[in-house]
mmCIF file of C-alpha atoms in Angstrom:
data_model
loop_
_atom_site.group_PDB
_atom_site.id
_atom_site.type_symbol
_atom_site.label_atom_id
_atom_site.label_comp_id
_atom_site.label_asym_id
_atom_site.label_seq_id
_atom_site.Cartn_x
_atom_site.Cartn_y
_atom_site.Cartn_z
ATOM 1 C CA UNK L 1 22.898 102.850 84.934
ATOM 2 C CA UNK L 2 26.019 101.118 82.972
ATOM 3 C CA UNK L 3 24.599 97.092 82.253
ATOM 4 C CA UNK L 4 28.483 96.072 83.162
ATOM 5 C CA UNK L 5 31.205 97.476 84.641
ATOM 6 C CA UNK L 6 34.039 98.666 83.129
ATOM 7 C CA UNK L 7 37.437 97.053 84.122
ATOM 8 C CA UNK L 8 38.833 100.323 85.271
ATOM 9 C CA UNK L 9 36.346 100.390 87.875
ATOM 10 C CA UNK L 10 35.875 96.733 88.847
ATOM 11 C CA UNK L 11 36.607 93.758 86.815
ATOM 12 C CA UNK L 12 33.312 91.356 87.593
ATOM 13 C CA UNK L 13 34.713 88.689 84.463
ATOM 14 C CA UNK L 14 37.280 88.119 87.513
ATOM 15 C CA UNK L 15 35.014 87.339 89.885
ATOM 16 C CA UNK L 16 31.412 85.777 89.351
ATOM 17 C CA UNK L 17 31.024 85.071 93.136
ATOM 18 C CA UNK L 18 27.324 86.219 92.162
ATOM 19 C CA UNK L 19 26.560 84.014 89.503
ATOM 20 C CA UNK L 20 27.396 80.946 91.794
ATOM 21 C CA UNK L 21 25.983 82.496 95.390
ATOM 22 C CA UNK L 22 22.802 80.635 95.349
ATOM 23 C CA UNK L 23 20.169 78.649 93.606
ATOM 24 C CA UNK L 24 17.734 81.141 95.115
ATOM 25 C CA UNK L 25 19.262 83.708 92.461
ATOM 26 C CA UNK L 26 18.589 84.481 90.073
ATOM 27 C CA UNK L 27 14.798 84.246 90.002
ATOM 28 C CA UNK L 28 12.414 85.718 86.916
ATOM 29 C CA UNK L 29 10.517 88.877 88.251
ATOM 30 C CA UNK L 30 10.239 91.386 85.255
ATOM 31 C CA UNK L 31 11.209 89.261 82.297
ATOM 32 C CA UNK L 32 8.315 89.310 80.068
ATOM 33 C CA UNK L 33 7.251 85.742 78.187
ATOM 34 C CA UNK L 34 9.578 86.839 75.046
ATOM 35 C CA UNK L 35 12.474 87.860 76.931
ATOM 36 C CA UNK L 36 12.392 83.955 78.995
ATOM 37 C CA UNK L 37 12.187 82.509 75.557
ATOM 38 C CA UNK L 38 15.486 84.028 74.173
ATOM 39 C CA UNK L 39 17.128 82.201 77.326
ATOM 40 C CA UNK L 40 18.094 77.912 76.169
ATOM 41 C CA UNK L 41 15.698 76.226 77.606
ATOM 42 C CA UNK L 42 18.689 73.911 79.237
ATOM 43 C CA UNK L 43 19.699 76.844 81.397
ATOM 44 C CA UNK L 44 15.861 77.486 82.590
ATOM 45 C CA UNK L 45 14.800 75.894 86.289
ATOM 46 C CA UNK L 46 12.583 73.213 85.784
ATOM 47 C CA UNK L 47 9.950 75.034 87.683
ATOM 48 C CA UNK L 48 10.683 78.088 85.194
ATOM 49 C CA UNK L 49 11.240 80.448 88.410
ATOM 50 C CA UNK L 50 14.771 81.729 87.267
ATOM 51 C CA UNK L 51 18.053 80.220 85.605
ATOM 52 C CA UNK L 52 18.849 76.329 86.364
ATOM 53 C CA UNK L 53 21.391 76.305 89.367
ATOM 54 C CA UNK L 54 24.222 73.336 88.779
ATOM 55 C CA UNK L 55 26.988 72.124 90.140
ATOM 56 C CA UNK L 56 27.160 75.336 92.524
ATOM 57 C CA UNK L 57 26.517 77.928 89.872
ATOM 58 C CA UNK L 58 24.232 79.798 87.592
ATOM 59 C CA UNK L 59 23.832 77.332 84.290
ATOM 60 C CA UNK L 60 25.115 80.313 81.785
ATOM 61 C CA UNK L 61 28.286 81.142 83.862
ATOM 62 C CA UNK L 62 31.336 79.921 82.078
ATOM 63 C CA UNK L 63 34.473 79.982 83.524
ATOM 64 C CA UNK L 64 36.217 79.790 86.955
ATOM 65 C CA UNK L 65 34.831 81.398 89.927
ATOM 66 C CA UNK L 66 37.802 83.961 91.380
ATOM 67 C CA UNK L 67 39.873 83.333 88.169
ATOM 68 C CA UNK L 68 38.197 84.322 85.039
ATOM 69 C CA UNK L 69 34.627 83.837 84.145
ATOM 70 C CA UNK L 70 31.941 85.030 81.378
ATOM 71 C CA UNK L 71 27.987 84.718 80.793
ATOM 72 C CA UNK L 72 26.938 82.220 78.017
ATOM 73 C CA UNK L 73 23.141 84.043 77.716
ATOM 74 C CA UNK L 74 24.525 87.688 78.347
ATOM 75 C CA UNK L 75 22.958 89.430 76.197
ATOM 76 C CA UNK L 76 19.204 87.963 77.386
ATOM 77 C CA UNK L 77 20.137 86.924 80.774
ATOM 78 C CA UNK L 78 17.620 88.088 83.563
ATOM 79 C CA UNK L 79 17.130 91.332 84.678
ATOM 80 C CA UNK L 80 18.243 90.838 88.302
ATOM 81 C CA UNK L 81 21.136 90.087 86.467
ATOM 82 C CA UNK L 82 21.354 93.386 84.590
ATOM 83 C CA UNK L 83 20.909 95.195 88.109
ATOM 84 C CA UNK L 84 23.383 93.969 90.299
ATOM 85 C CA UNK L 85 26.232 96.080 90.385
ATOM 86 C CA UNK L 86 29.930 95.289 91.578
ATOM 87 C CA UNK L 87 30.101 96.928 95.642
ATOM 88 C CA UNK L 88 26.456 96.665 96.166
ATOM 89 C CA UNK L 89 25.141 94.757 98.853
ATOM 90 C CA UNK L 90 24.455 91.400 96.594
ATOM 91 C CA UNK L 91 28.048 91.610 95.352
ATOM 92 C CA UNK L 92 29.323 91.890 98.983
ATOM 93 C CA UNK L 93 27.209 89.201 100.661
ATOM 94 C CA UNK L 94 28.447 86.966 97.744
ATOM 95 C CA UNK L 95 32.035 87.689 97.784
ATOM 96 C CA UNK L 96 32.104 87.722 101.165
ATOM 97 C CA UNK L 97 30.629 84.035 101.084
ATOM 98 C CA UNK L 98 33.256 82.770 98.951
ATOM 99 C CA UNK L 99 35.874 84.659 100.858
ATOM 100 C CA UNK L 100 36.955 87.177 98.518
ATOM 101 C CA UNK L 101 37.690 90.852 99.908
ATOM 102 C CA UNK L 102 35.679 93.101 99.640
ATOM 103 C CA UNK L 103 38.764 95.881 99.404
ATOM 104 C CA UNK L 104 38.314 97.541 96.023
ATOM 105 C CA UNK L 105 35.255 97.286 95.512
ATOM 106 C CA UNK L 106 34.068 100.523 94.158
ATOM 107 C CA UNK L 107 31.054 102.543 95.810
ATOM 108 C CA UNK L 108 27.897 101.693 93.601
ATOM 109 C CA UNK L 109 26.563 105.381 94.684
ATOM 110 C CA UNK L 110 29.077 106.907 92.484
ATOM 111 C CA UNK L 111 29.637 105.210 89.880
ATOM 112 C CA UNK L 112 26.441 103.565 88.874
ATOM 113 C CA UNK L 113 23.502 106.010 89.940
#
């Protein structure tokens, strides 16, 4: 499974309606002790369940929402993180809460499986 997806397929830097969806997400699940450690303690909940949610968004996302964003802790960020996929179901219930369309999006079956 590709970690990020390339622009030819589905630009997510343009997006990051998932990054600011919820403070319910991301959450820790797999991440080992070492692998929450690499992550800034400033962008770690204070109940150390998942990333600190602020000011609508995901601590780490830098950027505009629908315009251009990025991930300060990309390279450790969580592995729900690492999973979600542009056109899978998380992608679409975010978008679709910000109101972004959901045409385009490509099919994660076949490109990410």
């Amino acid at each position: 499974m590709l970690e990020t997806s390339p622009p030819e397929i589905f630009d997510c830097q343009s997006c990051g309606a998932c990054c600011a969806y919820s403070a319910e997400w991301p959450r820790f699940s797999l991440e080992s002790d070492e692998e929450i450690a690499a992550i800034p303690e400033a962008m770690i909940a204070k109940d150390e369940s998942g990333m600190k949610f602020e000011n609508g968004r995901c601590a780490a996302l830098t950027g505009e929402v629908g315009k251009h964003v990025g991930c300060s802790v990309y390279m450790v960020r969580p592995h729900v993180c690492r999973t979600c996929m542009p056109g899978d179901e998380e992608c679409k219930i975010a978008r679709a809460e910000f109101g972004f369309s959901l045409a385009g999006l490509p099919d994660p079956d076949r490109y990410f499986s």
